[in-house]
Coordinates of N, CA, C and O in Angstrom, one line a residue:
M214 N 2.0 9.5 17.8 CA 2.7 8.3 17.9 C 4.9 8.7 17.8 O 5.5 7.9 17.7
R215 N 3.8 10.1 16.7 CA 4.9 10.5 15.5 C 6.3 10.8 17.0 O 7.7 10.6 17.1
D216 N 6.0 11.5 18.0 CA 7.0 11.7 19.2 C 7.0 10.0 19.9 O 8.3 10.2 20.7
Q217 N 6.9 9.3 19.8 CA 7.0 8.0 20.4 C 7.7 7.3 19.8 O 9.2 6.4 19.7
V218 N 7.6 7.6 19.3 CA 8.6 6.4 17.4 C 10.3 7.4 18.0 O 11.0 7.1 17.9
Q219 N 10.6 8.9 17.8 CA 11.2 9.6 17.9 C 12.0 9.4 19.8 O 13.0 9.2 20.1
E220 N 10.9 9.5 20.0 CA 11.6 8.8 22.2 C 12.9 7.7 22.0 O 13.8 7.2 22.3
V221 N 11.6 6.6 21.1 CA 12.4 5.4 20.9 C 13.2 5.2 19.6 O 14.9 5.0 21.0
L222 N 14.4 5.7 18.9 CA 15.1 7.0 18.4 C 15.8 6.8 19.3 O 17.9 6.6 19.3
N223 N 15.9 8.7 19.9 CA 16.8 8.4 21.2 C 17.5 8.0 22.2 O 18.6 7.6 21.9
K224 N 16.5 6.2 22.4 CA 17.4 5.5 23.3 C 17.8 5.2 22.9 O 19.4 4.3 23.1
L225 N 17.7 4.7 20.9 CA 18.6 3.7 20.3 C 19.9 4.4 19.6 O 21.1 3.3 19.2
R226 N 20.3 6.1 20.0 CA 20.8 6.8 19.1 C 22.1 6.4 19.4 O 23.7 6.3 18.1
P227 N 23.0 6.0 20.4 CA 23.8 6.1 21.1 C 24.6 4.8 20.8 O 26.2 5.3 19.8
F228 N 23.7 4.2 19.9 CA 25.0 2.7 20.1 C 25.0 3.1 18.1 O 25.3 2.6 17.2
L229 N 24.0 3.4 17.4 CA 24.3 4.0 16.1 C 25.4 4.4 15.9 O 26.6 3.8 15.3
L230 N 25.5 5.6 16.9 CA 26.2 7.3 16.8 C 28.2 5.8 17.8 O 29.0 6.4 17.0
R231 N 27.5 4.8 18.4 CA 28.9 4.4 18.8 C 29.8 3.1 16.8 O 30.9 3.4 17.1
D232 N 28.7 4.2 16.5 CA 29.7 3.0 14.8 C 29.4 4.0 14.1 O 29.4 3.3 12.8
G233 N 29.6 5.1 14.4 CA 30.1 6.1 13.4 C 28.3 6.1 12.1 O 28.5 6.7 11.6
G234 N 27.4 6.2 13.2 CA 26.3 6.3 11.8 C 25.0 7.1 12.6 O 25.1 7.5 13.9
D235 N 23.9 7.0 12.5 CA 22.8 7.4 13.0 C 21.4 7.3 12.3 O 21.1 6.6 11.4
V236 N 21.0 7.8 13.0 CA 18.8 7.8 12.1 C 17.7 8.8 12.1 O 18.3 9.5 13.2
E237 N 17.3 8.6 11.0 CA 16.9 10.1 11.0 C 14.9 9.3 11.3 O 15.1 9.3 9.4
L238 N 13.7 10.1 11.4 CA 13.0 9.8 11.6 C 12.4 10.6 10.0 O 12.5 12.0 10.5
I239 N 11.9 10.3 9.2 CA 11.2 11.0 8.0 C 8.9 10.9 8.6 O 9.3 12.3 8.1
D240 N 9.0 9.5 8.7 CA 8.1 9.9 8.7 C 6.7 8.5 9.5 O 7.1 8.1 9.4
V241 N 6.2 9.0 10.1 CA 5.0 8.5 9.8 C 3.6 8.7 10.3 O 2.9 9.6 10.0
D242 N 3.2 7.3 9.5 CA 2.0 7.7 8.4 C 0.3 7.1 9.4 O 0.9 6.6 10.3
E243 N -0.3 7.0 8.4 CA -1.7 6.3 9.0 C -1.8 4.9 9.2 O -2.5 5.2 10.1
N244 N -0.6 4.9 8.9 CA -0.9 2.6 8.8 C -0.4 2.1 9.7 O 0.1 1.3 10.0
G245 N 0.3 2.9 10.5 CA 1.2 3.0 11.2 C 2.4 2.5 11.0 O 3.7 2.1 11.5
I246 N 2.8 3.3 9.3 CA 4.3 2.7 8.7 C 5.7 4.1 8.6 O 5.6 5.4 9.2
V247 N 6.8 3.2 9.6 CA 7.5 4.7 9.9 C 8.8 4.2 8.8 O 9.4 3.4 8.7
L248 N 8.8 5.5 8.7 CA 10.1 6.0 7.9 C 11.2 6.3 8.4 O 11.5 7.6 8.4
L249 N 12.1 6.1 8.2 CA 13.7 5.9 8.3 C 14.4 6.4 7.5 O 15.0 5.6 6.9
R250 N 15.7 7.0 7.5 CA 16.9 6.6 6.8 C 18.2 6.2 7.9 O 18.2 7.5 8.6
L251 N 18.6 5.4 7.6 CA 20.4 5.6 8.1 C 21.5 6.5 7.5 O 21.3 6.1 6.4
M252 N 21.9 7.1 7.9 CA 22.8 7.2 7.9 C 24.5 7.7 8.6 O 24.3 6.7 9.2
G253 N 25.5 8.3 8.0 CA 26.5 7.6 8.2 C 27.2 6.8 8.1 O 26.8 5.8 7.0
A254 N 28.1 5.5 8.5 CA 28.6 4.4 8.5 C 27.0 3.7 8.8 O 27.6 2.6 7.4
C255 N 25.8 3.6 9.1 CA 25.3 2.8 8.5 C 24.6 3.0 7.9 O 23.2 1.9 7.0
G256 N 24.7 4.1 6.8 CA 23.9 4.1 5.5 C 24.1 3.5 4.2 O 23.6 2.8 4.0
N257 N 25.7 3.0 4.6 CA 26.2 1.9 3.3 C 26.6 0.7 3.7 O 27.8 0.0 3.6
C258 N 26.8 0.4 5.3 CA 26.2 -0.8 6.0 C 25.9 -1.8 5.0 O 24.9 -1.6 5.1
P259 N 26.9 -2.9 5.1 CA 26.0 -4.3 4.7 C 25.5 -4.6 5.3 O 24.4 -5.4 5.8
S260 N 24.9 -4.6 6.7 CA 24.9 -5.0 7.6 C 22.6 -4.0 8.1 O 22.7 -4.4 9.5
S261 N 22.6 -2.9 7.3 CA 21.9 -1.6 7.4 C 20.5 -2.4 7.4 O 20.1 -2.3 8.2
T262 N 20.2 -3.5 7.1 CA 18.6 -4.3 6.9 C 18.3 -4.6 7.8 O 17.7 -4.4 8.7
I263 N 19.7 -5.5 9.2 CA 19.2 -6.5 10.0 C 19.3 -5.2 11.4 O 18.6 -5.3 12.1
T264 N 20.3 -4.1 10.6 CA 20.1 -3.1 11.3 C 18.6 -2.6 11.9 O 18.0 -2.2 12.7
L265 N 18.5 -2.2 11.0 CA 17.0 -1.6 10.4 C 16.0 -2.3 12.0 O 14.3 -2.4 11.9
K266 N 15.4 -3.7 10.7 CA 14.6 -4.6 10.9 C 14.9 -5.5 11.9 O 13.8 -5.9 13.5
A267 N 16.0 -5.8 12.5 CA 16.6 -6.8 13.8 C 16.6 -5.3 15.2 O 15.9 -6.4 16.2
G268 N 17.3 -5.3 14.5 CA 17.3 -3.8 16.3 C 15.8 -2.4 15.6 O 15.0 -3.2 17.4
I269 N 16.1 -2.2 14.9 CA 15.5 -0.5 15.5 C 13.7 -1.3 15.5 O 12.8 -0.6 15.5
E270 N 13.3 -1.6 14.5 CA 11.9 -2.6 14.0 C 11.8 -3.6 15.5 O 10.2 -2.8 15.8
R271 N 12.3 -3.6 15.6 CA 11.8 -5.0 16.7 C 11.4 -3.7 17.8 O 10.4 -3.7 18.5
A272 N 12.7 -3.0 18.2 CA 12.5 -1.9 19.6 C 10.6 -1.0 18.9 O 10.3 -1.5 19.6
L273 N 10.6 -0.5 17.8 CA 9.7 0.2 17.8 C 8.9 -0.3 18.3 O 7.5 -0.2 18.9
M274 N 7.9 -1.5 17.6 CA 7.0 -2.2 17.3 C 6.5 -3.2 19.6 O 5.9 -2.8 18.9
A275 N 7.7 -3.6 19.6 CA 7.7 -3.1 21.1 C 7.3 -2.2 22.6 O 6.3 -2.6 22.9
E276 N 7.6 -1.5 21.9 CA 7.0 0.1 22.5 C 6.2 1.1 22.1 O 5.9 2.4 23.0
V277 N 5.8 1.1 20.8 CA 5.0 2.2 20.5 C 3.8 1.4 19.3 O 4.3 0.4 18.6
P278 N 2.5 1.2 20.2 CA 1.7 1.0 20.5 C 0.5 1.4 18.6 O 1.1 2.2 18.3
G279 N 1.0 0.8 17.9 CA 0.3 0.9 16.7 C 1.1 0.6 15.6 O 1.1 1.0 14.0
V280 N 2.5 0.6 15.2 CA 3.6 0.4 14.3 C 3.1 -0.2 13.3 O 3.1 -1.5 15.4
T281 N 4.1 -0.8 12.8 CA 3.3 -1.7 11.8 C 4.3 -2.4 11.0 O 4.8 -3.5 10.3
E282 N 5.3 -1.3 11.5 CA 6.2 -1.5 9.9 C 7.2 -0.4 10.3 O 7.1 0.6 9.9
I283 N 8.1 -0.9 9.4 CA 9.9 0.3 9.5 C 10.1 -0.3 8.0 O 10.1 -1.1 7.2
E284 N 10.3 0.8 6.9 CA 11.0 1.1 6.1 C 11.7 2.1 6.5 O 11.5 2.8 6.1
Q285 N 12.6 2.0 5.0 CA 14.6 2.5 4.8 C 14.0 3.3 4.0 O 12.9 3.3 2.7
V286 N 14.7 4.7 4.3 CA 14.5 5.2 2.7 C 15.8 6.4 2.9 O 16.6 5.7 3.5
F287 N 16.5 6.1 1.4 CA 17.4 6.4 1.2 C 17.8 7.3 -0.4 O 16.8 8.0 0.3

Protein backbone atom coordinates (compact mmCIF):
# COMPACT_ATOMS: atom_id res chain seq x y z
CA MET A 1 0.00 0.00 0.00
CA ARG A 2 2.89 2.36 0.76
CA ASP A 3 4.09 2.21 -2.86
CA GLN A 4 0.59 2.96 -4.15
CA VAL A 5 0.29 5.94 -1.80
CA GLN A 6 3.67 7.24 -2.98
CA GLU A 7 2.57 6.94 -6.63
CA VAL A 8 -0.52 9.06 -5.98
CA LEU A 9 1.53 11.63 -4.08
CA ASN A 10 3.95 11.80 -7.01
CA LYS A 11 1.00 12.65 -9.29
CA LEU A 12 -0.11 15.43 -6.91
CA ARG A 13 3.37 16.78 -6.20
CA PRO A 14 3.61 19.10 -9.26
CA PHE A 15 0.55 21.03 -8.06
CA LEU A 16 2.09 21.50 -4.61
CA LEU A 17 5.49 22.45 -6.04
CA ARG A 18 3.86 25.07 -8.25
CA ASP A 19 2.67 26.82 -5.09
CA GLY A 20 6.04 26.47 -3.33
CA GLY A 21 5.16 23.44 -1.25
CA ASP A 22 5.64 19.70 -1.14
CA VAL A 23 4.45 16.61 0.71
CA GLU A 24 6.41 13.87 2.47
CA LEU A 25 5.05 10.40 3.18
CA ILE A 26 5.89 9.51 6.79
CA ASP A 27 4.07 6.21 7.23
CA VAL A 28 1.09 4.06 6.32
CA ASP A 29 -0.10 1.96 9.24
CA GLU A 30 -1.93 -1.36 9.29
CA ASN A 31 -5.29 0.44 9.70
CA GLY A 32 -4.88 2.39 6.45
CA ILE A 33 -4.00 5.66 8.16
CA VAL A 34 -1.53 7.68 6.08
CA LEU A 35 0.77 10.09 7.90
CA LEU A 36 1.94 13.02 5.79
CA ARG A 37 4.04 16.12 6.35
CA LEU A 38 3.30 19.20 4.29
CA MET A 39 6.47 21.17 3.62
CA GLY A 40 7.54 24.53 2.22
CA ALA A 41 4.75 26.99 1.61
CA CYS A 42 2.19 24.23 2.27
CA GLY A 43 3.54 23.62 5.77
CA ASN A 44 2.34 26.94 7.17
CA CYS A 45 -0.36 27.90 4.68
CA PRO A 46 -3.77 28.72 6.17
CA SER A 47 -5.32 26.46 3.51
CA SER A 48 -3.12 23.45 4.35
CA THR A 49 -5.96 21.58 6.07
CA ILE A 50 -8.14 22.00 3.01
CA THR A 51 -5.26 20.87 0.77
CA LEU A 52 -4.73 17.83 2.95
CA LYS A 53 -8.34 16.76 3.44
CA ALA A 54 -10.13 17.93 0.29
CA GLY A 55 -7.28 17.31 -2.12
CA ILE A 56 -4.78 14.71 -1.00
CA GLU A 57 -7.09 12.59 1.15
CA ARG A 58 -9.78 12.45 -1.50
CA ALA A 59 -7.28 11.38 -4.17
CA LEU A 60 -5.68 8.73 -1.96
CA MET A 61 -8.99 7.25 -0.83
CA ALA A 62 -10.21 7.10 -4.43
CA GLU A 63 -7.07 5.53 -5.87
CA VAL A 64 -5.62 3.35 -3.08
CA PRO A 65 -7.83 0.61 -1.64
CA GLY A 66 -7.46 0.36 2.12
CA VAL A 67 -6.65 4.02 2.85
CA THR A 68 -9.01 5.10 5.61
CA GLU A 69 -7.69 8.44 6.79
CA ILE A 70 -4.97 11.04 6.32
CA GLU A 71 -3.24 12.64 9.31
CA GLN A 72 -0.85 15.56 9.16
CA VAL A 73 2.45 15.30 11.03
CA PHE A 74 4.23 18.52 12.00
